[in-house]
């Protein structure tokens, strides 16, 4: 039983780390977009669509 509890705790920790990394990436991309809005660079458009594709993949699992 202890092994199972340790495994669940480790998986939960890994999930929390991945969630935090994703949140940091989103914050960085938001800041990059805000700083790049004045220039309106063409590279900004593909990054806006990534979140949409990510959400679709999660829905299909």
GROMACS .gro file of N, CA and C in nm:
model
  183
    1UNK      N    1   0.081  -0.120   0.000
    1UNK     CA    2   0.000   0.000   0.000
    1UNK      C    3   0.086   0.127   0.000
    2UNK      N    4   0.196   0.122   0.073
    2UNK     CA    5   0.281   0.240   0.081
    2UNK      C    6   0.340   0.273  -0.056
    3UNK      N    7   0.376   0.170  -0.133
    3UNK     CA    8   0.431   0.192  -0.266
    3UNK      C    9   0.327   0.262  -0.353
    4UNK      N   10   0.203   0.220  -0.347
    4UNK     CA   11   0.097   0.282  -0.427
    4UNK      C   12   0.077   0.428  -0.387
    5UNK      N   13   0.079   0.455  -0.258
    5UNK     CA   14   0.061   0.592  -0.210
    5UNK      C   15   0.178   0.679  -0.256
    6UNK      N   16   0.300   0.624  -0.251
    6UNK     CA   17   0.416   0.701  -0.298
    6UNK      C   18   0.406   0.728  -0.447
    7UNK      N   19   0.361   0.630  -0.523
    7UNK     CA   20   0.348   0.646  -0.667
    7UNK      C   21   0.244   0.753  -0.700
    8UNK      N   22   0.132   0.750  -0.631
    8UNK     CA   23   0.028   0.851  -0.655
    8UNK      C   24   0.080   0.989  -0.618
    9UNK      N   25   0.152   0.999  -0.507
    9UNK     CA   26   0.206   1.129  -0.466
    9UNK      C   27   0.307   1.180  -0.568
   10UNK      N   28   0.390   1.092  -0.621
   10UNK     CA   29   0.488   1.133  -0.722
   10UNK      C   30   0.418   1.179  -0.850
   11UNK      N   31   0.316   1.106  -0.892
   11UNK     CA   32   0.243   1.146  -1.013
   11UNK      C   33   0.171   1.279  -0.993
   12UNK      N   34   0.116   1.300  -0.876
   12UNK     CA   35   0.050   1.428  -0.848
   12UNK      C   36   0.152   1.542  -0.849
   13UNK      N   37   0.269   1.516  -0.793
   13UNK     CA   38   0.374   1.618  -0.794
   13UNK      C   39   0.415   1.649  -0.938
   14UNK      N   40   0.434   1.547  -1.020
   14UNK     CA   41   0.471   1.568  -1.160
   14UNK      C   42   0.363   1.648  -1.234
   15UNK      N   43   0.238   1.618  -1.206
   15UNK     CA   44   0.128   1.692  -1.269
   15UNK      C   45   0.130   1.838  -1.226
   16UNK      N   46   0.158   1.863  -1.099
   16UNK     CA   47   0.167   2.002  -1.050
   16UNK      C   48   0.282   2.077  -1.116
   17UNK      N   49   0.395   2.008  -1.134
   17UNK     CA   50   0.511   2.071  -1.199
   17UNK      C   51   0.478   2.106  -1.344
   18UNK      N   52   0.415   2.013  -1.414
   18UNK     CA   53   0.379   2.038  -1.553
   18UNK      C   54   0.278   2.153  -1.563
   19UNK      N   55   0.183   2.157  -1.473
   19UNK     CA   56   0.084   2.265  -1.474
   19UNK      C   57   0.152   2.400  -1.449
   20UNK      N   58   0.246   2.404  -1.354
   20UNK     CA   59   0.316   2.528  -1.325
   20UNK      C   60   0.402   2.571  -1.443
   21UNK      N   61   0.469   2.476  -1.509
   21UNK     CA   62   0.549   2.509  -1.625
   21UNK      C   63   0.462   2.564  -1.738
   22UNK      N   64   0.347   2.506  -1.756
   22UNK     CA   65   0.255   2.554  -1.860
   22UNK      C   66   0.207   2.696  -1.829
   23UNK      N   67   0.177   2.720  -1.701
   23UNK     CA   68   0.131   2.853  -1.661
   23UNK      C   69   0.241   2.957  -1.684
   24UNK      N   70   0.366   2.921  -1.652
   24UNK     CA   71   0.477   3.013  -1.676
   24UNK      C   72   0.494   3.040  -1.825
   25UNK      N   73   0.479   2.937  -1.908
   25UNK     CA   74   0.492   2.954  -2.052
   25UNK      C   75   0.382   3.046  -2.105
   26UNK      N   76   0.262   3.031  -2.053
   26UNK     CA   77   0.151   3.116  -2.096
   26UNK      C   78   0.178   3.261  -2.055
   27UNK      N   79   0.227   3.282  -1.933
   27UNK     CA   80   0.257   3.417  -1.888
   27UNK      C   81   0.366   3.481  -1.973
   28UNK      N   82   0.469   3.402  -2.007
   28UNK     CA   83   0.577   3.454  -2.091
   28UNK      C   84   0.524   3.492  -2.229
   29UNK      N   85   0.438   3.408  -2.285
   29UNK     CA   86   0.387   3.439  -2.418
   29UNK      C   87   0.296   3.562  -2.415
   30UNK      N   88   0.220   3.579  -2.308
   30UNK     CA   89   0.136   3.698  -2.294
   30UNK      C   90   0.222   3.823  -2.286
   31UNK      N   91   0.329   3.816  -2.206
   31UNK     CA   92   0.417   3.932  -2.195
   31UNK      C   93   0.486   3.961  -2.328
   32UNK      N   94   0.524   3.856  -2.400
   32UNK     CA   95   0.589   3.875  -2.529
   32UNK      C   96   0.491   3.939  -2.628
   33UNK      N   97   0.366   3.895  -2.624
   33UNK     CA   98   0.266   3.953  -2.713
   33UNK      C   99   0.241   4.100  -2.680
   34UNK      N  100   0.236   4.130  -2.549
   34UNK     CA  101   0.212   4.269  -2.509
   34UNK      C  102   0.326   4.359  -2.553
   35UNK      N  103   0.447   4.310  -2.541
   35UNK     CA  104   0.560   4.392  -2.581
   35UNK      C  105   0.571   4.399  -2.733
   36UNK      N  106   0.518   4.299  -2.803
   36UNK     CA  107   0.527   4.298  -2.949
   36UNK      C  108   0.405   4.353  -3.018
   37UNK      N  109   0.302   4.391  -2.944
   37UNK     CA  110   0.180   4.444  -3.007
   37UNK      C  111   0.205   4.573  -3.083
   38UNK      N  112   0.296   4.653  -3.035
   38UNK     CA  113   0.323   4.780  -3.101
   38UNK      C  114   0.384   4.758  -3.240
   39UNK      N  115   0.460   4.649  -3.253
   39UNK     CA  116   0.525   4.623  -3.382
   39UNK      C  117   0.438   4.538  -3.473
   40UNK      N  118   0.345   4.461  -3.419
   40UNK     CA  119   0.258   4.373  -3.496
   40UNK      C  120   0.338   4.278  -3.585
   41UNK      N  121   0.421   4.197  -3.522
   41UNK     CA  122   0.505   4.105  -3.598
   41UNK      C  123   0.423   3.987  -3.649
   42UNK      N  124   0.454   3.933  -3.766
   42UNK     CA  125   0.378   3.821  -3.821
   42UNK      C  126   0.400   3.690  -3.746
   43UNK      N  127   0.507   3.681  -3.664
   43UNK     CA  128   0.532   3.557  -3.589
   43UNK      C  129   0.435   3.539  -3.474
   44UNK      N  130   0.365   3.643  -3.434
   44UNK     CA  131   0.276   3.634  -3.319
   44UNK      C  132   0.152   3.551  -3.349
   45UNK      N  133   0.109   3.543  -3.473
   45UNK     CA  134  -0.015   3.473  -3.506
   45UNK      C  135  -0.008   3.323  -3.478
   46UNK      N  136   0.094   3.249  -3.517
   46UNK     CA  137   0.095   3.105  -3.490
   46UNK      C  138   0.093   3.073  -3.341
   47UNK      N  139   0.157   3.153  -3.257
   47UNK     CA  140   0.159   3.123  -3.114
   47UNK      C  141   0.020   3.136  -3.053
   48UNK      N  142  -0.065   3.219  -3.112
   48UNK     CA  143  -0.200   3.235  -3.059
   48UNK      C  144  -0.285   3.110  -3.085
   49UNK      N  145  -0.253   3.036  -3.187
   49UNK     CA  146  -0.332   2.918  -3.220
   49UNK      C  147  -0.289   2.793  -3.144
   50UNK      N  148  -0.173   2.795  -3.081
   50UNK     CA  149  -0.124   2.676  -3.012
   50UNK      C  150  -0.217   2.634  -2.898
   51UNK      N  151  -0.268   2.728  -2.824
   51UNK     CA  152  -0.356   2.694  -2.712
   51UNK      C  153  -0.482   2.623  -2.760
   52UNK      N  154  -0.532   2.663  -2.875
   52UNK     CA  155  -0.651   2.601  -2.929
   52UNK      C  156  -0.625   2.455  -2.964
   53UNK      N  157  -0.515   2.427  -3.029
   53UNK     CA  158  -0.483   2.288  -3.065
   53UNK      C  159  -0.458   2.204  -2.942
   54UNK      N  160  -0.396   2.264  -2.840
   54UNK     CA  161  -0.371   2.193  -2.716
   54UNK      C  162  -0.503   2.152  -2.651
   55UNK      N  163  -0.600   2.242  -2.649
   55UNK     CA  164  -0.729   2.213  -2.589
   55UNK      C  165  -0.802   2.103  -2.665
   56UNK      N  166  -0.790   2.103  -2.795
   56UNK     CA  167  -0.857   1.999  -2.875
   56UNK      C  168  -0.797   1.863  -2.845
   57UNK      N  169  -0.665   1.855  -2.833
   57UNK     CA  170  -0.600   1.727  -2.801
   57UNK      C  171  -0.645   1.676  -2.667
   58UNK      N  172  -0.659   1.766  -2.568
   58UNK     CA  173  -0.703   1.720  -2.437
   58UNK      C  174  -0.846   1.669  -2.442
   59UNK      N  175  -0.930   1.730  -2.520
   59UNK     CA  176  -1.069   1.689  -2.529
   59UNK      C  177  -1.084   1.552  -2.594
   60UNK      N  178  -0.990   1.516  -2.681
   60UNK     CA  179  -1.001   1.390  -2.751
   60UNK      C  180  -0.946   1.272  -2.671
   61UNK      N  181  -0.876   1.297  -2.563
   61UNK     CA  182  -0.819   1.187  -2.485
   61UNK      C  183  -0.921   1.110  -2.409
   0.00000   0.00000   0.00000
